[in-house]
Amino acid sequence: MSRYQSSRGGDSRGSYGSKSSISNELSAVKWSSYKLTPFEKNFYKESPEVANRSKADVEEFLAKHQITIASRDRCPNPITQFKEAGLKSAIMDVIHKNGFTAPTPIQAQGWPIALSGKDMVGVAQTGSGKTLAFGIPGLVHIAAQDYLSPGDGPIGLVLCPTRELAQQVMKVMDEFARAVNLRISCVYGGAPKGQQIRELERGCEIVVATPGRLIDLLNMQKINLRRCTYLVLDEADRMLDMGFEPQIRTIVSQIRPDRQTVMWSATWPKEVQGLARDFMKDPIQINVGSQTLSANHNICQIVDVITDYEKYDKLQRLITEIMSYGKTKTIIFTDTKRCADDITRQMRRSGWPTVSIHGDKKQEEREWVLNEFRTGNSPILVATDVAARGIDISDIKFVINYDYPSSVEDYIHRIGRTARANGTGTSYTFFTQSNSKNAKALIDILREANQNVPAELEKMSHSWQENARDRYSNKRFRGGGGDRGGDRNKRPRMDNGSSNGAPAAQKTGNEFYSSVAQAGYTSSYY
Ligand SMILES: Nc1ncnc2c1ncn2[C@@H]1O[C@H](COP(=O)(O)OP(=O)(O)OP(=O)(O)O)[C@@H](O)[C@H]1O
Ligand SMILES: [Mg+2]
C-alpha cells in the first residue's frame, strides 16, 4: 500500500469516508513562472433560432422551468431543443439512441454557458440530468484541443465524492466519448492501482476521479494535470465541505489557472459558496427550481414521527407492504455502518432479499452489491450516505430514512435516489425526538414541495425553538451555562407520540401506511 493511500471508511456518519489522512508532497505549481500555451474554450455558436428568439419567449421559457440566473447580462439565452446546441452528429446520435427528446432545463441553460467556456455553478434538482449538463460540453471542449502527446495527462477532469459515483459518471460519459473517439478512464480508491495506471499510460483525454486516489497517483507521478483545461466538480458542495476541501485545493493547485471550472449539485449551501469562488473566475450561477433549498417535487415525502424502539417494527411493516406489490427497488438509509449491518442481518433473517453498502466493505463487494441492486436480484439496499449522492438507478421507487441524516442537504440527496428523470417515487422518513433540531429545516422542505407536514413534527419544531430561545435567554441573563438551569416547565415535552398516550403515534402510523396508497402505489403502476 502506498504510504499516501487514503484511509477511507472510518467516519462515524458511515458516509463517504473519513477526513482524509492523505499526506502529499505536491507543492502548488507556480503558474506565473510558466509560459502557458494558449487554448480555446469558447465553442458556442448561438443558432439563429436562439439568437432570434424574442425576449418575451426567452422569459417565458425561463419562468416555465423556474430557471434563475445570477449575472444575467453575461448569460447566453437558453436553448429549447437539442439541435440548437450545435453538437456533432455523432453526439446527437447517442442522444437519440438514449431516447432523449429534449434537453432538461439544466441542460437547456447550462450548455450555452458551459459551451461558451465560462465558469459556472449549476444547481438543479436530483435526477435532472446534470451529468450530461457538464459531460457534453466537456467532450466538445476536449475534442477541440490538440491531440495528447505521450506522457500528457487528461484534458478534462471530473471529481466526484464517491467511487460508485465516479464509475457511474465514467459510464455515462463513455458512451458519448467513444462516439467522438475520446478515451476516458476512472481512478478511485479501494481498487488496485496497477490497472488504473496502465490505462492512464495508454493515454486518456478524460479522467473521472475520487480525490484521494488522484492525489496518490499525482504523488507517484503516474498522472499529471498540465494539459487539464476543463475541470468539473460534481456534487460540488460535498466536494468543498470539510472532508474534501484540502484535497480539492491540492488538486486544483496542479491545474492551470485559466482553465474552465464548472460545479454542479442539487444543493448549494451558503457555507461553500464563498469557497467555490476561490476556484472559479466570474462564474455564472444558474438555479433550476426554487431559489431556496428544495427537494424534487416528483417525490411524495412522508415523515413519521416515532421512537427509536418503534423503528424496526415499522420498517418490517413498510417493507411487507412495499414488497407485496412485487420486487420494488427500495433503499434504506442508516446513519452508521453498524446499523446498516444490523438491519441487513435482521432483514435477511426475515427472508427479505437485502444487500448493504457502506465504507467498511471492500470495493469489490461494494461494486457487486450495487450491481445486485441495480439488476434487481436484491431489490432492497441498506446503505449509509456512501450511496446518498448521484447514484442513478431509474427504477428505485422507495427511499426509507431509517435514521434521519445529519443535514437537510443530505436528506434531499438521499430521497433524490428515487424519481429520476421524469419518474416519480416515495420517501419515508423516521423522525425521532433526537432529530428535533432538524425539524424546522425539514418542515421548510416539505412545505416548499407542498407535502403534508405531520402535526407531531410541527410540535417538535416549536418545542425545539422555544427551548432554544430559553437557552439563549438563560445564557444572556445567567452568564452562560447552557440550558442546565432552564425553567423546567418551559422545556419541551419529550413528545414522541407516546407522552400523551398512544393516539398520536397511532395516528401517525395509520397516516403513514395509508399513504402508501395515497402515493399512488398500486400494482398496476409498478
Ligand atoms: N435530456 C434528457 N432527457 C431525458 N432524460 C435524461 C436527459 N438527460 C439525462 N437524462 C436521464 O436522467 C437521469 C438522471 O440524470 P443524472 O444522473 O445526470 O441526474 P443528476 O441531476 O446528476 O442527479 P443527482 O443530483 O442525483 O446527481 C439519467 O438516467 C439520465 O439518463
Ligand atoms: Mg449527478
Coordinates of C-alpha atoms in Angstrom, one line a residue, residues 85-427:
A85 CA -26.8 23.3 -29.2
G86 CA -24.7 22.8 -32.4
L87 CA -23.5 19.4 -31.4
K88 CA -21.7 17.0 -33.8
S89 CA -23.9 14.4 -35.4
A90 CA -22.0 11.6 -33.6
I91 CA -23.1 13.0 -30.3
M92 CA -26.6 13.7 -31.5
D93 CA -26.8 10.0 -32.5
V94 CA -26.1 8.9 -28.9
I95 CA -28.6 11.4 -27.5
H96 CA -31.3 9.9 -29.8
K97 CA -30.2 6.4 -29.0
N98 CA -30.9 7.1 -25.4
G99 CA -34.4 8.2 -26.3
F100 CA -33.9 11.7 -25.0
T101 CA -36.3 14.1 -26.8
A102 CA -35.4 17.5 -25.4
P103 CA -32.7 18.9 -23.1
T104 CA -33.7 19.0 -19.5
P105 CA -33.9 22.6 -18.1
I106 CA -30.4 22.4 -16.5
Q107 CA -29.0 21.3 -19.9
A108 CA -31.0 23.9 -21.8
Q109 CA -29.5 26.7 -19.8
G110 CA -26.3 25.0 -18.7
W111 CA -25.0 24.0 -22.1
P112 CA -24.8 27.5 -23.7
I113 CA -22.9 28.7 -20.7
A114 CA -20.5 25.8 -20.4
L115 CA -20.0 25.6 -24.2
S116 CA -19.0 29.3 -24.1
G117 CA -16.1 28.5 -21.9
K118 CA -17.4 30.3 -18.9
D119 CA -17.1 29.1 -15.3
M120 CA -20.4 28.2 -13.8
V121 CA -22.4 26.7 -11.0
G122 CA -25.4 24.7 -12.0
V123 CA -27.9 23.9 -9.2
A124 CA -30.8 21.7 -10.2
Q125 CA -32.9 19.0 -8.5
T126 CA -31.8 15.4 -8.1
G127 CA -32.3 13.3 -11.2
S128 CA -32.5 16.3 -13.6
G129 CA -29.6 15.4 -16.0
K130 CA -26.6 17.3 -14.5
T131 CA -24.2 14.6 -15.6
L132 CA -24.7 15.4 -19.3
A133 CA -25.1 19.0 -18.5
F134 CA -21.4 19.0 -17.8
G135 CA -20.4 15.9 -19.7
I136 CA -21.4 17.0 -23.2
P137 CA -19.8 20.5 -23.1
G138 CA -16.8 18.8 -21.6
L139 CA -16.5 16.4 -24.6
V140 CA -16.9 19.3 -27.0
H141 CA -14.1 21.2 -25.2
I142 CA -11.8 18.2 -25.1
A143 CA -12.4 17.1 -28.7
A144 CA -11.3 20.6 -29.9
Q145 CA -7.9 20.6 -28.1
D146 CA -4.6 19.4 -29.6
Y147 CA -4.1 15.7 -29.6
L148 CA -2.4 14.2 -26.5
S149 CA 1.4 13.6 -26.8
P150 CA 3.0 10.7 -24.9
G151 CA 3.1 11.5 -21.2
D152 CA 0.3 14.0 -21.4
G153 CA -2.3 13.9 -18.7
P154 CA -6.0 14.3 -19.3
I155 CA -7.6 17.5 -20.8
G156 CA -10.8 17.0 -18.8
L157 CA -11.0 16.1 -15.1
V158 CA -14.2 15.3 -13.3
L159 CA -14.0 15.0 -9.5
C160 CA -16.7 13.0 -7.6
P161 CA -17.1 12.3 -3.9
T162 CA -17.6 8.5 -4.1
R163 CA -16.1 5.6 -6.0
E164 CA -19.5 4.4 -7.2
L165 CA -20.4 7.8 -8.5
A166 CA -17.1 8.2 -10.3
Q167 CA -17.7 4.9 -12.0
Q168 CA -21.2 5.9 -13.0
V169 CA -20.2 9.2 -14.4
M170 CA -17.5 7.5 -16.4
K171 CA -20.0 5.1 -17.8
V172 CA -22.4 7.9 -18.8
M173 CA -19.7 9.9 -20.4
D174 CA -18.0 6.9 -22.1
E175 CA -20.9 6.3 -24.4
F176 CA -20.6 9.8 -25.7
A177 CA -16.8 9.9 -25.6
R178 CA -16.5 6.8 -27.8
A179 CA -18.7 8.5 -30.4
V180 CA -16.1 11.2 -30.8
N181 CA -13.0 9.0 -30.3
L182 CA -12.1 10.2 -26.9
R183 CA -10.8 7.9 -24.2
I184 CA -12.0 8.1 -20.6
S185 CA -10.7 6.4 -17.5
C186 CA -11.7 6.3 -13.9
V187 CA -9.4 6.4 -10.9
Y188 CA -10.8 5.6 -7.5
G189 CA -9.7 4.2 -4.2
G190 CA -10.1 0.6 -3.0
A191 CA -9.2 -0.9 -6.3
P192 CA -5.6 -2.0 -7.3
K193 CA -3.6 0.9 -8.8
G194 CA -1.8 -1.2 -11.4
Q195 CA -4.7 -1.5 -13.8
Q196 CA -5.6 2.2 -13.4
I197 CA -2.0 3.3 -14.0
R198 CA -1.8 1.1 -17.1
E199 CA -5.0 2.7 -18.5
L200 CA -3.6 6.2 -17.8
E201 CA -0.3 5.2 -19.5
R202 CA -2.2 4.3 -22.6
G203 CA -3.4 7.9 -22.7
C204 CA -6.9 9.2 -22.0
E205 CA -8.4 12.6 -22.6
I206 CA -10.8 12.4 -19.7
V207 CA -10.3 11.2 -16.2
V208 CA -13.1 10.8 -13.7
A209 CA -11.6 10.6 -10.2
T210 CA -12.2 10.5 -6.5
P211 CA -9.8 12.9 -4.9
G212 CA -7.8 10.6 -2.6
R213 CA -6.7 8.2 -5.4
L214 CA -6.0 11.0 -7.8
I215 CA -3.6 12.6 -5.2
D216 CA -1.9 9.3 -4.8
L217 CA -1.3 9.0 -8.5
L218 CA -0.2 12.6 -8.8
N219 CA 2.3 11.9 -6.0
M220 CA 3.5 8.8 -7.7
Q221 CA 3.8 10.9 -10.9
K222 CA 1.6 8.4 -12.8
I223 CA -0.7 11.3 -13.9
N224 CA -0.2 15.0 -14.3
L225 CA -2.7 17.8 -14.9
R226 CA -0.6 20.1 -17.1
R227 CA -2.9 19.6 -20.0
C228 CA -6.1 19.9 -18.0
T229 CA -8.3 22.8 -19.1
Y230 CA -11.8 21.6 -18.2
L231 CA -12.5 20.9 -14.5
V232 CA -15.8 19.6 -13.1
L233 CA -16.7 19.3 -9.5
D234 CA -19.8 17.0 -9.4
E235 CA -21.6 17.2 -6.1
A236 CA -19.7 20.4 -5.7
D237 CA -21.0 21.3 -2.2
R238 CA -19.9 17.9 -0.9
M239 CA -16.5 18.3 -2.6
L240 CA -16.0 21.7 -1.0
D241 CA -17.1 20.7 2.5
M242 CA -14.7 20.0 5.3
G243 CA -14.0 16.4 4.3
F244 CA -12.7 17.1 0.8
E245 CA -11.7 20.8 0.6
P246 CA -8.0 20.3 1.4
Q247 CA -7.8 17.6 -1.3
I248 CA -9.6 19.8 -3.8
R249 CA -7.1 22.6 -3.1
T250 CA -4.2 20.3 -3.6
I251 CA -5.6 19.0 -6.9
V252 CA -6.6 22.4 -8.2
S253 CA -3.2 23.8 -7.5
Q254 CA -1.9 21.4 -10.2
I255 CA -4.2 22.8 -12.9
R256 CA -3.5 25.9 -14.9
P257 CA -5.5 28.9 -13.6
D258 CA -7.0 29.8 -17.0
R259 CA -8.9 26.5 -17.1
Q260 CA -12.7 26.4 -17.3
T261 CA -14.3 25.2 -14.0
V262 CA -17.8 24.1 -13.7
M263 CA -19.6 22.9 -10.5
W264 CA -22.9 21.1 -10.1
S265 CA -25.2 19.9 -7.3
A266 CA -28.8 19.8 -6.2
T267 CA -27.9 21.8 -3.1
W268 CA -25.8 24.8 -2.7
P269 CA -25.4 25.8 1.0
K270 CA -24.1 29.2 1.9
E271 CA -21.1 27.7 3.7
V272 CA -19.5 26.6 0.4
Q273 CA -20.5 29.5 -1.8
G274 CA -17.5 31.7 -0.8
L275 CA -15.1 28.9 -1.1
A276 CA -16.3 27.9 -4.5
R277 CA -15.4 31.4 -5.7
D278 CA -11.7 30.7 -4.9
F279 CA -11.8 28.1 -7.7
M280 CA -13.6 30.0 -10.4
K281 CA -13.4 33.2 -12.3
D282 CA -16.6 35.3 -12.7
P283 CA -18.8 32.3 -12.6
I284 CA -22.4 32.4 -13.8
Q285 CA -24.8 30.6 -11.4
I286 CA -28.0 29.1 -12.6
N287 CA -30.7 27.6 -10.4
V288 CA -33.4 25.4 -11.7
G289 CA -36.4 25.2 -9.3
S290 CA -36.9 27.1 -6.1
Q291 CA -34.3 29.7 -5.1
T292 CA -34.5 28.2 -1.6
L293 CA -33.2 24.7 -0.8
S294 CA -35.7 22.3 -2.2
A295 CA -36.3 18.6 -3.0
N296 CA -37.5 17.1 -6.2
H297 CA -41.2 17.7 -6.4
N298 CA -41.9 14.3 -8.1
I299 CA -41.2 12.7 -4.7
C300 CA -44.0 12.0 -2.3
Q301 CA -42.4 12.7 1.0
I302 CA -43.8 11.0 4.1
V303 CA -42.5 11.7 7.6
D304 CA -43.4 9.5 10.5
V305 CA -42.6 10.8 14.0
I306 CA -41.8 7.8 16.1
T307 CA -39.5 6.5 18.8
D308 CA -36.3 4.6 18.2
Y309 CA -37.8 1.5 19.6
E310 CA -40.6 1.5 17.0
K311 CA -38.3 1.8 14.0
Y312 CA -37.6 -1.8 13.2
D313 CA -41.2 -2.9 13.5
K314 CA -42.3 0.0 11.3
L315 CA -39.7 -0.9 8.8
Q316 CA -40.9 -4.5 8.7
R317 CA -44.5 -3.4 8.1
L318 CA -43.5 -1.0 5.5
I319 CA -41.3 -3.4 3.6
T320 CA -44.1 -6.0 3.8
E321 CA -46.4 -3.5 2.2
I322 CA -43.9 -2.4 -0.5
M323 CA -42.9 -5.9 -1.4
S324 CA -46.5 -7.2 -1.6
Y325 CA -46.6 -5.4 -4.9
G326 CA -43.6 -7.2 -6.3
K327 CA -39.8 -6.7 -6.2
T328 CA -39.8 -3.0 -5.9
K329 CA -36.4 -1.3 -5.6
T330 CA -36.0 0.3 -2.2
I331 CA -33.1 2.0 -0.5
I332 CA -33.0 2.1 3.3
F333 CA -30.5 4.7 4.6
T334 CA -28.9 4.4 8.1
D335 CA -26.6 6.7 9.8
T336 CA -23.9 4.2 10.7
K337 CA -22.2 1.3 9.1
R338 CA -23.1 -0.8 12.2
C339 CA -26.7 0.0 12.0
A340 CA -26.6 -0.9 8.2
D341 CA -25.1 -4.3 9.1
D342 CA -27.6 -4.9 11.9
I343 CA -30.6 -4.1 9.8
T344 CA -29.3 -6.1 6.8
R345 CA -28.8 -9.1 9.1
Q346 CA -32.3 -8.8 10.6
M347 CA -33.9 -8.3 7.2
R348 CA -32.2 -11.3 5.7
R349 CA -33.3 -13.4 8.7
S350 CA -36.8 -12.3 8.0
G351 CA -36.4 -13.5 4.4
W352 CA -36.1 -10.2 2.6
P353 CA -33.6 -10.1 -0.3
T354 CA -31.3 -7.5 1.1
V355 CA -27.8 -6.3 0.4
S356 CA -25.9 -3.5 2.0
I357 CA -23.2 -1.0 1.1
H358 CA -21.0 1.2 3.3
G359 CA -17.5 2.4 3.6
D360 CA -16.1 -0.6 5.6
K361 CA -16.9 -3.0 2.8
K362 CA -14.2 -4.0 0.3
Q363 CA -14.5 -2.2 -3.0
E364 CA -15.1 -5.4 -4.9
E365 CA -18.1 -6.2 -2.6
R366 CA -19.4 -2.6 -2.9
E367 CA -19.5 -3.0 -6.7
W368 CA -21.1 -6.4 -6.5
V369 CA -23.7 -5.2 -4.1
L370 CA -24.6 -2.2 -6.2
N371 CA -24.9 -4.4 -9.3
E372 CA -27.1 -6.9 -7.4
F373 CA -29.4 -4.0 -6.6
R374 CA -29.2 -2.4 -10.0
T375 CA -30.2 -5.6 -11.7
G376 CA -33.0 -6.2 -9.2
N377 CA -31.5 -9.5 -7.9
S378 CA -31.7 -7.9 -4.5
P379 CA -34.3 -5.2 -4.5
I380 CA -33.6 -3.9 -1.0
L381 CA -30.4 -2.0 -0.4
V382 CA -29.4 -0.8 3.0
A383 CA -26.9 2.0 2.7
T384 CA -25.0 4.7 4.6
D385 CA -24.5 8.1 2.9
V386 CA -22.0 6.5 0.6
A387 CA -25.0 5.9 -1.7
A388 CA -26.7 9.2 -1.0
R389 CA -25.3 11.3 -3.8
G390 CA -25.6 11.0 -7.5
I391 CA -26.4 7.3 -7.9
D392 CA -28.8 6.9 -10.8
I393 CA -30.9 3.8 -10.8
S394 CA -34.0 4.6 -12.8
D395 CA -36.5 2.3 -11.0
I396 CA -35.8 2.9 -7.3
K397 CA -39.3 3.6 -6.1
F398 CA -38.9 4.0 -2.4
V399 CA -36.3 5.6 -0.2
I400 CA -36.6 5.0 3.5
N401 CA -34.7 7.1 6.0
Y402 CA -34.4 4.7 8.9
D403 CA -32.2 7.3 10.6
Y404 CA -32.7 11.0 9.8
P405 CA -29.5 12.3 8.1
S406 CA -27.2 14.8 9.8
S407 CA -28.2 17.7 7.4
V408 CA -31.2 18.6 5.4
E409 CA -29.0 18.7 2.3
D410 CA -28.2 15.0 2.8
Y411 CA -32.0 14.4 3.2
I412 CA -32.5 16.0 -0.2
H413 CA -29.8 13.9 -1.9
R414 CA -30.9 10.7 -0.2
I415 CA -34.6 10.9 -1.2
G416 CA -33.4 12.0 -4.7
R417 CA -32.3 8.5 -5.4
T418 CA -35.9 8.0 -6.4
A419 CA -37.9 9.9 -9.0
R420 CA -35.1 10.1 -11.5
A421 CA -35.5 12.0 -14.8
N422 CA -39.3 12.3 -15.2
G423 CA -40.2 9.4 -12.8
T424 CA -42.0 9.5 -9.5
G425 CA -41.2 7.9 -6.2
T426 CA -41.9 8.0 -2.5
S427 CA -39.7 8.7 0.5

